[in-house]
Coordinates of N, CA and C in Angstrom, one line a residue:
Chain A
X737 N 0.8 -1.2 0.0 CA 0.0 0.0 0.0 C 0.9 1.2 0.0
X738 N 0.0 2.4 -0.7 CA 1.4 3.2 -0.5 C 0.6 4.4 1.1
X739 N 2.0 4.5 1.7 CA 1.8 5.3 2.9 C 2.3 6.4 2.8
X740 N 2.0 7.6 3.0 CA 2.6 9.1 2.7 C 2.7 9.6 4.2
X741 N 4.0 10.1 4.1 CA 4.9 10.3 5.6 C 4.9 12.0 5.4
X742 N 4.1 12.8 6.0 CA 4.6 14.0 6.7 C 5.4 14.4 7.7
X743 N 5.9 15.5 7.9 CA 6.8 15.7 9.3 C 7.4 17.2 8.9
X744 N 6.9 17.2 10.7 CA 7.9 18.7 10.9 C 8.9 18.3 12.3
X745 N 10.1 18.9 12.0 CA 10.7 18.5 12.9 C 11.6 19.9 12.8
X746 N 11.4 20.2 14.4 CA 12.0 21.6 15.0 C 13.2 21.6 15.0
X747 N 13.8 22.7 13.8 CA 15.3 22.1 14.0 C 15.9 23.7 14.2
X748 N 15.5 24.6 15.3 CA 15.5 25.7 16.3 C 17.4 24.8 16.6
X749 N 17.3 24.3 16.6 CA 18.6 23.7 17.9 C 19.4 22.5 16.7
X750 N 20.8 22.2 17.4 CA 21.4 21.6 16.8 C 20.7 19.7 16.5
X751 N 20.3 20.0 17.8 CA 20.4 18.5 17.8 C 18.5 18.2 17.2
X752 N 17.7 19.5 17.0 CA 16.2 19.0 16.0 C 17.3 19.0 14.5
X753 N 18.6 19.3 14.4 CA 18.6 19.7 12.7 C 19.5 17.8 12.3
X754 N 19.8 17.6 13.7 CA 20.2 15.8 13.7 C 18.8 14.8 13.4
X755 N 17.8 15.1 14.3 CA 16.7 14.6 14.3 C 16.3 15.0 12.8
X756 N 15.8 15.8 12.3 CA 15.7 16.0 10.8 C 16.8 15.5 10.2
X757 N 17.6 14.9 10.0 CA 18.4 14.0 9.2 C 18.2 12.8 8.8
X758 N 18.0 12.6 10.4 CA 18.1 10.7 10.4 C 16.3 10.4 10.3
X759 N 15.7 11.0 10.2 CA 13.8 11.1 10.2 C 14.0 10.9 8.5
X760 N 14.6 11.8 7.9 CA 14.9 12.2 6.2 C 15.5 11.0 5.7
X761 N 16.6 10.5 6.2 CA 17.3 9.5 6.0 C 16.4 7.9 5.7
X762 N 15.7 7.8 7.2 CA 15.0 6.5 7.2 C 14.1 6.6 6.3
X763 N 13.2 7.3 6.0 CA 12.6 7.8 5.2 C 12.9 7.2 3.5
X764 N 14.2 7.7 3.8 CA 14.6 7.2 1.8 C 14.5 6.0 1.6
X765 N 14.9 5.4 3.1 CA 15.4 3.6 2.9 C 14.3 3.3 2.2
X766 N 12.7 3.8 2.6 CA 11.4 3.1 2.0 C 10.7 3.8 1.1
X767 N 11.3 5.1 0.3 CA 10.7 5.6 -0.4 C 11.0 6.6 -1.1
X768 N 10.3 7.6 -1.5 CA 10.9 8.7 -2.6 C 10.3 9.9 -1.8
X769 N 10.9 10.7 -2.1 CA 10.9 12.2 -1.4 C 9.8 13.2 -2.7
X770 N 8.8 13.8 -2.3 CA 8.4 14.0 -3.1 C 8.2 15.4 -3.2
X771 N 8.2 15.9 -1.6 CA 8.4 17.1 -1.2 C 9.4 17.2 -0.1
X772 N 9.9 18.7 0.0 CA 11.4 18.3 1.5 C 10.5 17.6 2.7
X773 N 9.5 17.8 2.6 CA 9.3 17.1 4.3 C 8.4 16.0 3.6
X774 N 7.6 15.2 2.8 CA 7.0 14.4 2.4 C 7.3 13.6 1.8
X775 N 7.0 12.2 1.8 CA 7.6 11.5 1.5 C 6.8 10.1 1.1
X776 N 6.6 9.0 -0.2 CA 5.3 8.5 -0.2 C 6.7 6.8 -0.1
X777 N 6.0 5.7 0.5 CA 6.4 4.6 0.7 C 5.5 4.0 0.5
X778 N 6.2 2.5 -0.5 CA 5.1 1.9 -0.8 C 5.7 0.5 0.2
X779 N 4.7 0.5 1.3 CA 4.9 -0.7 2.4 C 4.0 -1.2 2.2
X780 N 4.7 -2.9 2.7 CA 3.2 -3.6 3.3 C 3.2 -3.7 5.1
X781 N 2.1 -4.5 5.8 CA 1.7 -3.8 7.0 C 3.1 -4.2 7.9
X782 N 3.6 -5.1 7.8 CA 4.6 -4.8 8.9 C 6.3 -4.0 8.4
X783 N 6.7 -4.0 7.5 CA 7.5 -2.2 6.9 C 6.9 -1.3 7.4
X784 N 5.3 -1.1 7.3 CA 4.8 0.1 8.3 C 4.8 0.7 9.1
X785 N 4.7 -1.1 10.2 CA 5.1 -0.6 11.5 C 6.5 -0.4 12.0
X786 N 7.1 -1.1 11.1 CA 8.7 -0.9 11.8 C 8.7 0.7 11.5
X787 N 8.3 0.8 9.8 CA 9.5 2.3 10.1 C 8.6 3.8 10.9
X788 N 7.5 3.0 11.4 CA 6.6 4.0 12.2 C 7.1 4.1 13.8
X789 N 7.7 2.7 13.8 CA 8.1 2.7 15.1 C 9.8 3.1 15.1
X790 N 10.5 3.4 14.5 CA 11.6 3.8 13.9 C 11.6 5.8 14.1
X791 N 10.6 5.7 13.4 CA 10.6 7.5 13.2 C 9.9 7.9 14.5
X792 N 9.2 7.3 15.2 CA 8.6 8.0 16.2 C 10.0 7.2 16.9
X793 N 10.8 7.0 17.4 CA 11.8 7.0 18.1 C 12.7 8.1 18.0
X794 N 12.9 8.0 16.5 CA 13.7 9.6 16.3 C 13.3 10.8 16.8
X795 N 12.3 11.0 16.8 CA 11.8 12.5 16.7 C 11.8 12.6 18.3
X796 N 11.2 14.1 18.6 CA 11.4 14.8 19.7 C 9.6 14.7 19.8
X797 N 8.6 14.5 20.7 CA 7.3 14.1 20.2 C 7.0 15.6 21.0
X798 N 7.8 16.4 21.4 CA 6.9 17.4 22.6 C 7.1 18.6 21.4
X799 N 7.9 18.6 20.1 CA 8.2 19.8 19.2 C 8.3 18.9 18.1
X800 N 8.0 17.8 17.5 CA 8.1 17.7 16.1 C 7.1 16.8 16.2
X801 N 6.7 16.3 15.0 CA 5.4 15.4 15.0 C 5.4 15.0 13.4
X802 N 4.8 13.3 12.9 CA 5.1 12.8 12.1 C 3.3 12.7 11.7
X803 N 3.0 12.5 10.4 CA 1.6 11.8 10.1 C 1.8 10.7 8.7
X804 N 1.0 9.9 9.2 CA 1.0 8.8 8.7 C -0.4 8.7 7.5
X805 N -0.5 8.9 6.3 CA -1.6 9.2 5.5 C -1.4 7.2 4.2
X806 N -2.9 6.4 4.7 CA -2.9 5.2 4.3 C -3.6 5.3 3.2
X807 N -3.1 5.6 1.8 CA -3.5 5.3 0.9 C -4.1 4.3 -0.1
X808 N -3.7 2.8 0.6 CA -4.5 1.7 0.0 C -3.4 1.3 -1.1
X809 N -4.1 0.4 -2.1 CA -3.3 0.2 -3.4 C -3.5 0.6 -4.3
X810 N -4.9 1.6 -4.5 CA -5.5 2.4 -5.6 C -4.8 3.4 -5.4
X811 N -3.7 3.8 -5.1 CA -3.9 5.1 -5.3 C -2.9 6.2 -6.7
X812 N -3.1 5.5 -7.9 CA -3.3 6.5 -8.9 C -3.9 7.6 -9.6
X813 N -5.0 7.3 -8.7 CA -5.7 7.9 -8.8 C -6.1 8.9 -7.9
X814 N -5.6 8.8 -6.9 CA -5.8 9.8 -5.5 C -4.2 10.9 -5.2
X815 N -3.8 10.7 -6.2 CA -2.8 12.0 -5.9 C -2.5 12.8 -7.5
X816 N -2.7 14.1 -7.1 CA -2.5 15.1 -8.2 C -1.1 16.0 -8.0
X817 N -0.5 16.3 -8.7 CA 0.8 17.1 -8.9 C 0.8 18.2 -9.6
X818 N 1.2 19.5 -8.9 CA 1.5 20.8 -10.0 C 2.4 21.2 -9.6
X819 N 3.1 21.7 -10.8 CA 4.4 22.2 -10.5 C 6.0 21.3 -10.7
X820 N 7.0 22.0 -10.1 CA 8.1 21.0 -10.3 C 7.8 19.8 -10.5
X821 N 8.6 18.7 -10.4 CA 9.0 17.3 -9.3 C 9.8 16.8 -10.0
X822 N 10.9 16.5 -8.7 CA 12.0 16.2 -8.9 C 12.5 14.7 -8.4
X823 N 11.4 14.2 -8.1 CA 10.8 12.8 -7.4 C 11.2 11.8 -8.4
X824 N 10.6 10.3 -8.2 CA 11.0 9.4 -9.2 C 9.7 8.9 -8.4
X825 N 9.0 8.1 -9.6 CA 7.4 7.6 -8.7 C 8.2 6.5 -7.7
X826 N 7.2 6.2 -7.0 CA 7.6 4.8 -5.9 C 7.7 3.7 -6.4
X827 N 6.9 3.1 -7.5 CA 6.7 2.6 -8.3 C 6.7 2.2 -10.1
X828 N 7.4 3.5 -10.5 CA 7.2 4.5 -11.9 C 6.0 4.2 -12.3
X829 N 5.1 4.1 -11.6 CA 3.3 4.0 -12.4 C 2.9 5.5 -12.3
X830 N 3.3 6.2 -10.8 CA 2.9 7.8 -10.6 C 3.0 8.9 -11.7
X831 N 4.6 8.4 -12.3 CA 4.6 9.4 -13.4 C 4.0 9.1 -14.8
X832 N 2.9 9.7 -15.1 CA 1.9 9.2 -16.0 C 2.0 10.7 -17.6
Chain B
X1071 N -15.4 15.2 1.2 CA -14.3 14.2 1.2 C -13.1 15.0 1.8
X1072 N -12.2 14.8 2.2 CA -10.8 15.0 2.7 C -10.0 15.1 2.2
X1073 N -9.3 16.5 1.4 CA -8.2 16.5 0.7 C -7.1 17.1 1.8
X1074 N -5.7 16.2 1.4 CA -4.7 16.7 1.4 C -3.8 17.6 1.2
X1075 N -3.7 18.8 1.1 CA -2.5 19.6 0.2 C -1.3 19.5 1.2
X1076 N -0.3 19.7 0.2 CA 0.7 19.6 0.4 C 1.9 20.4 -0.3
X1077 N 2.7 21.6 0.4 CA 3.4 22.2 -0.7 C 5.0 22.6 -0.5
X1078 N 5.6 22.5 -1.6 CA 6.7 22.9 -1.6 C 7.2 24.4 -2.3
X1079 N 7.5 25.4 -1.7 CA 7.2 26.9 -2.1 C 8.9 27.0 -2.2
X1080 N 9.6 27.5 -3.0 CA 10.3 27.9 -2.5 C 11.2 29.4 -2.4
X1081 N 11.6 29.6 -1.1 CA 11.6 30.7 -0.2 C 13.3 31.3 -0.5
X1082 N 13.9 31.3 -1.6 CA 15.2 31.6 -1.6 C 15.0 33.1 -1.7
X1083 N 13.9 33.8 -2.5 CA 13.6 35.3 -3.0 C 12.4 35.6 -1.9
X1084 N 12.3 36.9 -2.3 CA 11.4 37.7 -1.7 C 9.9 37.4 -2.4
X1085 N 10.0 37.2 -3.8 CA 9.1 36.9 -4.2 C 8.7 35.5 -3.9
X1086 N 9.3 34.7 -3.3 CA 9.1 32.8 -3.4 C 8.5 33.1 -1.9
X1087 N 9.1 34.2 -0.8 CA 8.5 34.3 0.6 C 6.8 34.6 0.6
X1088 N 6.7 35.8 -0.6 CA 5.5 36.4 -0.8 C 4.1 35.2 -1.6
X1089 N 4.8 34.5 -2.3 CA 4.2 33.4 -2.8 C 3.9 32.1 -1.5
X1090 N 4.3 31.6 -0.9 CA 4.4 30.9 0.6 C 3.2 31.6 1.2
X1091 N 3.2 32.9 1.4 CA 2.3 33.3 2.5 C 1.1 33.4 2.0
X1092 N 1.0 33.2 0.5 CA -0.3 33.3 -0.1 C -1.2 32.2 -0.6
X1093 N 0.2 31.4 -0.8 CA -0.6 29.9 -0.9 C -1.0 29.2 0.8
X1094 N -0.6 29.6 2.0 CA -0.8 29.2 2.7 C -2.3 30.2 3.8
X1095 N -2.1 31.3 3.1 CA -3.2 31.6 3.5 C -4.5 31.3 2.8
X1096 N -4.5 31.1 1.7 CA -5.3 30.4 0.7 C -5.6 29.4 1.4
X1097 N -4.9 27.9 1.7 CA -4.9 26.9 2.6 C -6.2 27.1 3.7
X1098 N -5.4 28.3 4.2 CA -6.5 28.3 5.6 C -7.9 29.0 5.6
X1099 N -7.8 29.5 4.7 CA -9.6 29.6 4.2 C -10.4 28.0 4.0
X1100 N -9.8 27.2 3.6 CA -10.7 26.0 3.3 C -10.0 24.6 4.4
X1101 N -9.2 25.1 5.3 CA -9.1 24.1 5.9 C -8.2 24.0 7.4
X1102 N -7.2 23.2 7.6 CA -6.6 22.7 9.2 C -5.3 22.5 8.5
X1103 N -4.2 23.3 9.2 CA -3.1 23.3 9.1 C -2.4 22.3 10.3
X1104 N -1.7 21.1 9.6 CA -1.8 20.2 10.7 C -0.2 19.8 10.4
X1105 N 0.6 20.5 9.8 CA 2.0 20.6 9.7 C 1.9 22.0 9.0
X1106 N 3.6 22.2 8.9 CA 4.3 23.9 8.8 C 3.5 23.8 6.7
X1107 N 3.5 22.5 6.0 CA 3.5 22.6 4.7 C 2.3 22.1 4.3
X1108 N 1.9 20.9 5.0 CA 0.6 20.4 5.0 C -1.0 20.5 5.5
X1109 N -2.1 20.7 4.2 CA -3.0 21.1 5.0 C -4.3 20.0 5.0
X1110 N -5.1 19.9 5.8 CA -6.0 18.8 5.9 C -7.5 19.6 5.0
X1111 N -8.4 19.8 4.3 CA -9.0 20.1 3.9 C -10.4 19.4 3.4
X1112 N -11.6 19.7 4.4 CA -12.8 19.1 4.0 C -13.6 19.6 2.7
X1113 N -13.8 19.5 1.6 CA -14.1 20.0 0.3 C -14.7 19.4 -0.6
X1114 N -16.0 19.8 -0.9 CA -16.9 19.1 -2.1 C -15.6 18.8 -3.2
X1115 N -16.4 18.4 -4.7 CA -15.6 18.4 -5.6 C -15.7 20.0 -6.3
X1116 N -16.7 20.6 -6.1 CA -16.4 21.8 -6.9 C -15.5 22.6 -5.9
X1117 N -15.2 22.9 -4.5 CA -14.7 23.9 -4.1 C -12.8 23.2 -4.0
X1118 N -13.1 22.1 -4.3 CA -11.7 21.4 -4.6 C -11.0 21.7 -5.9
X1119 N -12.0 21.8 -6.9 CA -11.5 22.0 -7.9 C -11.0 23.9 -8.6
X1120 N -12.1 24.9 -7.2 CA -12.0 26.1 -7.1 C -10.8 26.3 -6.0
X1121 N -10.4 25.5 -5.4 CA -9.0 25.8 -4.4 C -8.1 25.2 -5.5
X1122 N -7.7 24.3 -6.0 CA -6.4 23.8 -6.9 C -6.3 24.7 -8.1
X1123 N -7.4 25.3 -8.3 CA -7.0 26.4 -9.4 C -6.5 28.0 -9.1
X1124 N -6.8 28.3 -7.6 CA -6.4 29.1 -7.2 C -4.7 29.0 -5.9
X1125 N -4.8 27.7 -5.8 CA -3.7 27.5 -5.6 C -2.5 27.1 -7.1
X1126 N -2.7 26.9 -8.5 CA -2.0 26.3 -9.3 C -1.6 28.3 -9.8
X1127 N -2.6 29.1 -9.4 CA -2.4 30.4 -10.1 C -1.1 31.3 -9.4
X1128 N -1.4 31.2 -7.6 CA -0.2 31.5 -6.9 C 1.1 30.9 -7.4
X1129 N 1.6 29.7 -7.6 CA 2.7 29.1 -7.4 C 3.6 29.4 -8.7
X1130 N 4.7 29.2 -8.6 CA 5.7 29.3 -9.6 C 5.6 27.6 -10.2
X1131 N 5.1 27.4 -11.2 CA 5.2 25.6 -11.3 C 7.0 25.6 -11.9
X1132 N 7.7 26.8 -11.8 CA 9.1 26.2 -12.1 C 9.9 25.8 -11.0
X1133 N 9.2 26.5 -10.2 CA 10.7 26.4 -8.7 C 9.7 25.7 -7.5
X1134 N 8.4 25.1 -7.6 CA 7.5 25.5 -6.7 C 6.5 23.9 -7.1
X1135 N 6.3 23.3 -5.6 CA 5.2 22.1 -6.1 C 3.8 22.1 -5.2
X1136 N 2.9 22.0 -5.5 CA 1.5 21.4 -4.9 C 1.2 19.9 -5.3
X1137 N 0.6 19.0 -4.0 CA 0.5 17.7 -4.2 C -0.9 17.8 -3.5
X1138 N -1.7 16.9 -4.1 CA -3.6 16.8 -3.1 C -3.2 15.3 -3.0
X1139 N -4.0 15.2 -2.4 CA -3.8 13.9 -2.1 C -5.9 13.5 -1.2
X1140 N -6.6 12.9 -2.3 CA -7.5 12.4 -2.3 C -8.1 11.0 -1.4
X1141 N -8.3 11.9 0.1 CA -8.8 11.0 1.2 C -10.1 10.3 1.2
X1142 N -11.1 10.7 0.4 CA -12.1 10.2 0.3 C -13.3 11.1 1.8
X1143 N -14.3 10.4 1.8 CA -15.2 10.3 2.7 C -14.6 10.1 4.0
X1144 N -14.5 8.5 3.8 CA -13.9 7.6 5.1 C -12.7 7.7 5.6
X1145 N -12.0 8.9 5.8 CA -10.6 9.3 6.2 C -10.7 8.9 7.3
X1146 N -11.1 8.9 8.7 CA -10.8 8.6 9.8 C -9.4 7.3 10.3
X1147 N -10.1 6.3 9.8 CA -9.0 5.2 9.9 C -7.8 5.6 8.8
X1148 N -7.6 6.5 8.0 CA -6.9 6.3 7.4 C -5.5 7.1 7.6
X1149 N -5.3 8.3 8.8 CA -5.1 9.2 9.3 C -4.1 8.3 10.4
X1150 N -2.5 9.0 10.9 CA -2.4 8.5 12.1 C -1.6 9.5 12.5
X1151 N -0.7 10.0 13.5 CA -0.1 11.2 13.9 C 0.5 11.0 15.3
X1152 N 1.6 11.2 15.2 CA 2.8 10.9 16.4 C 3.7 12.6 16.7
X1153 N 3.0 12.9 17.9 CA 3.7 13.7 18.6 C 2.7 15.0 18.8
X1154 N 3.6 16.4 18.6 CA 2.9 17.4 19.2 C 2.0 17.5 17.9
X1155 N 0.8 18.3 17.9 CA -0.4 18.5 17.5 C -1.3 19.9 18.1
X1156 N -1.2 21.4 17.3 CA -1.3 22.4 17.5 C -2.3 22.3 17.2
X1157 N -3.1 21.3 15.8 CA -4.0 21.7 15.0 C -5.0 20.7 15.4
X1158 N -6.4 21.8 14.9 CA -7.7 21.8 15.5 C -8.3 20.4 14.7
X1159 N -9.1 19.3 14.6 CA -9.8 18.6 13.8 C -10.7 19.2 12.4
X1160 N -10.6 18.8 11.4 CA -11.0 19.3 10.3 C -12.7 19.9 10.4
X1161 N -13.4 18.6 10.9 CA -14.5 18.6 11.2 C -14.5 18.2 12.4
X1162 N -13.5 18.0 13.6 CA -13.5 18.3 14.8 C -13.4 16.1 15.1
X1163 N -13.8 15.5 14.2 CA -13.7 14.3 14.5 C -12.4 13.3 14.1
X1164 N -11.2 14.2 13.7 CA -10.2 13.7 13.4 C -9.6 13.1 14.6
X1165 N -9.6 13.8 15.6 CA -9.3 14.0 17.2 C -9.8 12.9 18.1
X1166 N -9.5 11.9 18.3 CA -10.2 10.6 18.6 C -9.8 10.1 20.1

């Protein structure tokens, strides 16, 4: 399914601009960056939970915060793009 | 239904700063700012298709991206979020 990873992570301080690294980093392992903070993975349910339970370790939960958006396996049809993209699809089906 | 937006502005110029604050205030007329980029947004199909056209008119589509991302009706389960949380429920039932 594909899963779309939001996040802000407060990087006021050295150590949110570390936390934004390694949140960005794990991130890549399962997917494509599609915007600087967005990110779409195409997991199945337990990839899910690891890297859910992975990124909420990283992060700081009292100043940064992650969302987790479950798109199913249809979803070519549920995402629209304007503008740049500098992305590569998850799957090369997105870029149509 | 539950749209997504999602954007990538960018802020190197004065004019990319002036574009940011207009697509984001645009944003908050029709919806819940529930990250710094992303916005949660409850919207028929016509005022969906009256926000993407007025968000596609702000943006530079050369240096600049907008993503929707089409939640449907039944977003609730589809929705998860780890950590702090400033922002209010779309229709107040996001907040479980």
């Amino acid at each position: 399914m594909l899963v779309l990873i939001t996040y802000d992570v407060n990087t006021e301080t050295t150590a949110g601009k570390a936390r934004l690294r390694k949140v960005a980093k794990q991130c890549v392992n399962y997917g494509r960056r599609v915007q600087n903070s967005v990110f779409e993975c195409l997991l199945d349910q337990a990839q899910c939970i690891a890297l859910k339970a992975k990124l909420t370790e990283l992060i700081d939960e009292e100043v940064d915060s992650l969302r987790f958006y479950y798109l199913g396996n249809k979803y070519q049809t549920k995402v629209d793009h304007v503008g740049v993209d500098h992305g590569l699809a998850a799957d090369q089906v997105l870029i149509l």
